[in-house]
Amino acid sequence: MMWQDRMQENVASTQTHERILQWSRRIVEHSRQLAALNSIASSVSQSLDFQETLESAISQVLHLMECDAGMIFLTDVFTGDLTLKASAGISPATVSQIERINPGDTCIGRVMQTGEPAVGEIPTGDGHPLSRSLRREGYWFFAAIPLRSKGRTLGVLLIVHPHPKQVDADARQFLTAAGDIIGVAIENAALYRDVAELLNETRHQAEKLRESERQFRTLIDSANDAVAIVQDGRFQYLNPFGLALFGYTAEEIRHLCFLDLVHPRDRETVARHHLWRSPQGMTAPLDIMMVRKDGTAIPVNLNACAIDYWRKPAVLIIVRDMTESHRLRQQILHTEKMAALGQLISGIAHELNNPLTTVIGYSELLCQQSHPPEELLEEGLTAIHEAARRASQIVRNLLAFARQHPVERSPVNINELMERTLALRSYELKVNNIEIVTDFDPQLPLIVADGAQLQQVFLNLIINAEQAMQAHGGGHLFVRTRVKALRPEHDCKSLTGEVSPASQPSNGQRPASADLPSHTNTLVEIIVADDGPGIPPDLLHRIFEPFFTTKPVGQGTGLGLSISHSIIEQHGGRISAGNRSEGGAEFVIELPLVTELNEHPSSEPDEVQSLPPTAPKQILVIDDEPSIVRLLQTIAASEGHSVETATDGRAALAKLRSRVYDLIFCDVKMPLVNGQQLYQELKRFNGTLAKKIVFITGDVISTDTRAFLQQTGSRFLEKPFHQQDVVRLMRTLLAQQESS
Ligand code: ADP
């Protein structure tokens, strides 16, 4: 072989050898890269912790690329900015400057757009904060690797080094593959993080729900009101307070309907209540009576709202026991009434002194003369009778006011009631130079109301006006009544839209204090006004508040108007206050006209059909006051009856045991044996005779006496009585006995 040939052969063999060397180097490099990719994949997928995954990815790539620092930026989907999520080898000062960057038209921006890695020198003149910061830290080389998953670029892994580095096509390929692996791992970790957060949140919500359910349960279980859940009319739940209130066990209540516990009187009202038909929102409160297991009735206030119970519509009902508040209300009413009574007493005493002066004066005059002249006798007796009659009327008015009534509605003549109330106050008004100016509508129909309560309202308004005018040295008290038809535009809507007294405007206009029933189109209006100083406009909205008073201590309780307001409201009416344009205050009461009972008279007619005298009978008169015994004896004898008398209960019982009487007049209050005891004793041994007792009493004010008379159904005569009252009663009862 020629040396040239040998040379050629040698060259070829060297080239082949080199190529083999190159290939084997590439194979080694590829397998190193594969191993590295494998290592990255296993490292980043080992943890599902998002942050851990990022940090592990950076350290793997830095290790393989032999670079000093690296960072991962992820895209903020809302702003498009890149946010730094993890870093290694970067100073905290730089980290704080590159926490959020706008990729813009930088290498990183291009990597994000193209999804291709970029390598090279960190630019010095692009002015981007990232380049500036990295340069300042002394880095020269960069490689930006897109992090991709399912074709989307999630962010960039940026590695940097202080010196230039060779990155060939294989290395680029490697970086692309590494970016894809890291991208998928990041997405998985993010997914896992989101699911974990969701689970955490759900667990938290469930715990919160359980806690609020526990709190709700504790609240309901320890509530001081009965709380019930009612579904399809049946009890599903009643709290411990409710069970104790109604006297049932939890087991028993589950077999009952809500209406079973409602008083028969109110069942229809509750059944008709719109709540049951359309359970939406909170219903207006309802005042009704309910019944305990032992049959006792309780006044309650119902509030209800629609709820979902086990995915079915139900009603949550709160039942408040009103027994105590009713009792308190009665007590406050009575206290206020007693306070008013106290104010009345001094006036009444003066008022009584006038007729008493007449009685004493004339009777002394007549007694001094053994044979008084005929004219003086007639004049004196007439004056004494008239004075005594007036005094008895004053006492009667006072007693009627002081009497503690159960709430009772009956037809009331408002004009008459107002007259009687003004009479109670006439003395005080007179001495305070207050002239009463009345304008009563003679056609005013009777209204169904509690007369005693309305009188309390009138009296309070009169006393307030009087006190206001007193400071002015007198004035005029105007009282007017009239029937008022509601004009069409003044309909219920406008009425119900008005403000409550607690928030009255101070413009002198009349705000409503209670809504009138929607069917009402005629009202009775009562106006009490004065020409005193009026009510300061800034106080107008407060005067109906309980305990609001501008009067000095001892003169005002501040309860008068608030009680008046609640009384009028209970009558379905309203009361408002304002100032008259001429000066002075004006109170207007509007009461709905309830006509059903109007045909009944408000009081007994004066003239009872007079009966003729009966045949002579046996009558017993028992009283510890000799003059009354004597008077009744004389009246009965004048009717032709034979009369026996007793001045105490014991003596009377002895007589009653020994003989029979046709009629017995008996005082209620007597020493030793009083009227009630005598009745009980007589009933024991002669029930028929006990029914013939007519009690004489000056004590109708006491609840005890009234209860006794009501319970026994006995007849009674109120002191002071007129002769004709006694005659009429005697004839009526004896005639009844004759005819039976
Ligand atoms: P009291 O009379 O005990 O103060 P009221 O509730 O009856 O309580 O009255 C509340 C307040 O309303 C009074 O203190 C007074 O300031 C004012 N007021 C009531 N009536 C009149 C009136 N006719 N003129 C001026 N102010 C009045």
mmCIF file with all atom_site columns, C-alpha atoms and ligand atoms in Angstrom, residues 336 343 460-469 528-530 532-536 539 542-552 555-564 577-579 584-587, ligand 1:
data_model
loop_
_atom_site.group_PDB
_atom_site.id
_atom_site.type_symbol
_atom_site.label_atom_id
_atom_site.label_alt_id
_atom_site.label_comp_id
_atom_site.label_asym_id
_atom_site.label_entity_id
_atom_site.label_seq_id
_atom_site.pdbx_PDB_ins_code
_atom_site.Cartn_x
_atom_site.Cartn_y
_atom_site.Cartn_z
_atom_site.occupancy
_atom_site.B_iso_or_equiv
_atom_site.pdbx_formal_charge
_atom_site.auth_seq_id
_atom_site.auth_comp_id
_atom_site.auth_asym_id
_atom_site.auth_atom_id
_atom_site.pdbx_PDB_model_num
ATOM   1  C CA  . GLU A 1 336 ? -102.446 56.725 87.570 1.00 0.00 ? 336 GLU A CA  1
ATOM   2  C CA  . GLN A 1 343 ? -106.005 65.618 92.609 1.00 0.00 ? 343 GLN A CA  1
ATOM   3  C CA  . ASN A 1 460 ? -106.282 63.592 82.157 1.00 0.00 ? 460 ASN A CA  1
ATOM   4  C CA  . LEU A 1 461 ? -106.737 65.972 79.213 1.00 0.00 ? 461 LEU A CA  1
ATOM   5  C CA  . ILE A 1 462 ? -108.824 68.358 81.322 1.00 0.00 ? 462 ILE A CA  1
ATOM   6  C CA  . ILE A 1 463 ? -106.335 68.396 84.204 1.00 0.00 ? 463 ILE A CA  1
ATOM   7  C CA  . ASN A 1 464 ? -103.408 68.916 81.794 1.00 0.00 ? 464 ASN A CA  1
ATOM   8  C CA  . ALA A 1 465 ? -105.192 71.853 80.137 1.00 0.00 ? 465 ALA A CA  1
ATOM   9  C CA  . GLU A 1 466 ? -106.087 73.264 83.527 1.00 0.00 ? 466 GLU A CA  1
ATOM   10 C CA  . GLN A 1 467 ? -102.506 73.065 84.764 1.00 0.00 ? 467 GLN A CA  1
ATOM   11 C CA  . ALA A 1 468 ? -101.221 74.662 81.557 1.00 0.00 ? 468 ALA A CA  1
ATOM   12 C CA  . MET A 1 469 ? -103.663 77.581 81.842 1.00 0.00 ? 469 MET A CA  1
ATOM   13 C CA  . VAL A 1 528 ? -110.187 69.084 74.184 1.00 0.00 ? 528 VAL A CA  1
ATOM   14 C CA  . ALA A 1 529 ? -108.349 72.358 73.678 1.00 0.00 ? 529 ALA A CA  1
ATOM   15 C CA  . ASP A 1 530 ? -107.187 75.317 75.716 1.00 0.00 ? 530 ASP A CA  1
ATOM   16 C CA  . GLY A 1 532 ? -102.809 78.237 77.488 1.00 0.00 ? 532 GLY A CA  1
ATOM   17 C CA  . PRO A 1 533 ? -99.159  78.368 76.438 1.00 0.00 ? 533 PRO A CA  1
ATOM   18 C CA  . GLY A 1 534 ? -99.428  75.370 74.096 1.00 0.00 ? 534 GLY A CA  1
ATOM   19 C CA  . ILE A 1 535 ? -96.864  72.596 73.690 1.00 0.00 ? 535 ILE A CA  1
ATOM   20 C CA  . PRO A 1 536 ? -93.360  73.600 72.560 1.00 0.00 ? 536 PRO A CA  1
ATOM   21 C CA  . LEU A 1 539 ? -91.528  68.503 72.594 1.00 0.00 ? 539 LEU A CA  1
ATOM   22 C CA  . ARG A 1 542 ? -92.292  63.259 73.049 1.00 0.00 ? 542 ARG A CA  1
ATOM   23 C CA  . ILE A 1 543 ? -95.417  63.974 75.075 1.00 0.00 ? 543 ILE A CA  1
ATOM   24 C CA  . PHE A 1 544 ? -96.936  60.492 74.562 1.00 0.00 ? 544 PHE A CA  1
ATOM   25 C CA  . GLU A 1 545 ? -93.777  58.808 75.836 1.00 0.00 ? 545 GLU A CA  1
ATOM   26 C CA  . PRO A 1 546 ? -94.178  57.133 79.205 1.00 0.00 ? 546 PRO A CA  1
ATOM   27 C CA  . PHE A 1 547 ? -92.673  59.200 82.047 1.00 0.00 ? 547 PHE A CA  1
ATOM   28 C CA  . PHE A 1 548 ? -92.193  62.273 79.879 1.00 0.00 ? 548 PHE A CA  1
ATOM   29 C CA  . THR A 1 549 ? -93.190  65.316 81.907 1.00 0.00 ? 549 THR A CA  1
ATOM   30 C CA  . THR A 1 550 ? -92.272  68.987 82.030 1.00 0.00 ? 550 THR A CA  1
ATOM   31 C CA  . LYS A 1 551 ? -93.975  69.439 85.363 1.00 0.00 ? 551 LYS A CA  1
ATOM   32 C CA  . PRO A 1 552 ? -92.144  69.822 88.659 1.00 0.00 ? 552 PRO A CA  1
ATOM   33 C CA  . GLN A 1 555 ? -96.999  67.454 90.047 1.00 0.00 ? 555 GLN A CA  1
ATOM   34 C CA  . GLY A 1 556 ? -96.490  65.229 87.033 1.00 0.00 ? 556 GLY A CA  1
ATOM   35 C CA  . THR A 1 557 ? -95.857  61.534 86.571 1.00 0.00 ? 557 THR A CA  1
ATOM   36 C CA  . GLY A 1 558 ? -95.557  61.685 82.796 1.00 0.00 ? 558 GLY A CA  1
ATOM   37 C CA  . LEU A 1 559 ? -97.877  58.704 82.511 1.00 0.00 ? 559 LEU A CA  1
ATOM   38 C CA  . GLY A 1 560 ? -101.178 60.428 81.763 1.00 0.00 ? 560 GLY A CA  1
ATOM   39 C CA  . LEU A 1 561 ? -100.837 60.792 78.004 1.00 0.00 ? 561 LEU A CA  1
ATOM   40 C CA  . SER A 1 562 ? -99.090  57.472 77.441 1.00 0.00 ? 562 SER A CA  1
ATOM   41 C CA  . ILE A 1 563 ? -101.900 55.688 79.286 1.00 0.00 ? 563 ILE A CA  1
ATOM   42 C CA  . SER A 1 564 ? -104.489 57.744 77.406 1.00 0.00 ? 564 SER A CA  1
ATOM   43 C CA  . ALA A 1 577 ? -101.780 66.467 69.865 1.00 0.00 ? 577 ALA A CA  1
ATOM   44 C CA  . GLY A 1 578 ? -101.108 69.780 68.209 1.00 0.00 ? 578 GLY A CA  1
ATOM   45 C CA  . ASN A 1 579 ? -101.174 73.500 68.807 1.00 0.00 ? 579 ASN A CA  1
ATOM   46 C CA  . GLY A 1 584 ? -102.922 76.832 73.184 1.00 0.00 ? 584 GLY A CA  1
ATOM   47 C CA  . ALA A 1 585 ? -102.846 73.067 72.923 1.00 0.00 ? 585 ALA A CA  1
ATOM   48 C CA  . GLU A 1 586 ? -105.389 70.862 71.185 1.00 0.00 ? 586 GLU A CA  1
ATOM   49 C CA  . PHE A 1 587 ? -105.926 67.143 71.665 1.00 0.00 ? 587 PHE A CA  1
HETATM 50 P P1  . ADP B 2 .   ? -97.921  64.768 83.235 1.00 0.00 ? 1   ADP B P1  1
HETATM 51 O O1  . ADP B 2 .   ? -99.199  65.544 83.163 1.00 0.00 ? 1   ADP B O1  1
HETATM 52 O O2  . ADP B 2 .   ? -97.815  63.948 84.466 1.00 0.00 ? 1   ADP B O2  1
HETATM 53 O O3  . ADP B 2 .   ? -96.719  65.596 82.987 1.00 0.00 ? 1   ADP B O3  1
HETATM 54 P P2  . ADP B 2 .   ? -98.799  63.674 80.737 1.00 0.00 ? 1   ADP B P2  1
HETATM 55 O O4  . ADP B 2 .   ? -98.387  62.434 80.021 1.00 0.00 ? 1   ADP B O4  1
HETATM 56 O O5  . ADP B 2 .   ? -100.251 63.834 80.998 1.00 0.00 ? 1   ADP B O5  1
HETATM 57 O O6  . ADP B 2 .   ? -97.955  63.683 82.069 1.00 0.00 ? 1   ADP B O6  1
HETATM 58 O O7  . ADP B 2 .   ? -98.298  64.943 79.930 1.00 0.00 ? 1   ADP B O7  1
HETATM 59 C C1  . ADP B 2 .   ? -96.986  64.967 79.421 1.00 0.00 ? 1   ADP B C1  1
HETATM 60 C C2  . ADP B 2 .   ? -96.541  66.394 79.107 1.00 0.00 ? 1   ADP B C2  1
HETATM 61 O O8  . ADP B 2 .   ? -97.289  66.896 77.999 1.00 0.00 ? 1   ADP B O8  1
HETATM 62 C C3  . ADP B 2 .   ? -96.768  67.393 80.192 1.00 0.00 ? 1   ADP B C3  1
HETATM 63 O O9  . ADP B 2 .   ? -95.759  67.359 81.175 1.00 0.00 ? 1   ADP B O9  1
HETATM 64 C C4  . ADP B 2 .   ? -96.771  68.706 79.404 1.00 0.00 ? 1   ADP B C4  1
HETATM 65 O O10 . ADP B 2 .   ? -95.457  69.131 79.133 1.00 0.00 ? 1   ADP B O10 1
HETATM 66 C C5  . ADP B 2 .   ? -97.371  68.314 78.070 1.00 0.00 ? 1   ADP B C5  1
HETATM 67 N N1  . ADP B 2 .   ? -98.799  68.716 77.993 1.00 0.00 ? 1   ADP B N1  1
HETATM 68 C C6  . ADP B 2 .   ? -99.874  67.905 78.083 1.00 0.00 ? 1   ADP B C6  1
HETATM 69 N N2  . ADP B 2 .   ? -101.025 68.618 77.932 1.00 0.00 ? 1   ADP B N2  1
HETATM 70 C C7  . ADP B 2 .   ? -100.661 69.897 77.713 1.00 0.00 ? 1   ADP B C7  1
HETATM 71 C C8  . ADP B 2 .   ? -101.401 71.126 77.479 1.00 0.00 ? 1   ADP B C8  1
HETATM 72 N N3  . ADP B 2 .   ? -102.732 71.157 77.432 1.00 0.00 ? 1   ADP B N3  1
HETATM 73 N N4  . ADP B 2 .   ? -100.675 72.261 77.306 1.00 0.00 ? 1   ADP B N4  1
HETATM 74 C C9  . ADP B 2 .   ? -99.316  72.249 77.347 1.00 0.00 ? 1   ADP B C9  1
HETATM 75 N N5  . ADP B 2 .   ? -98.576  71.132 77.566 1.00 0.00 ? 1   ADP B N5  1
HETATM 76 C C10 . ADP B 2 .   ? -99.234  69.977 77.747 1.00 0.00 ? 1   ADP B C10 1
#
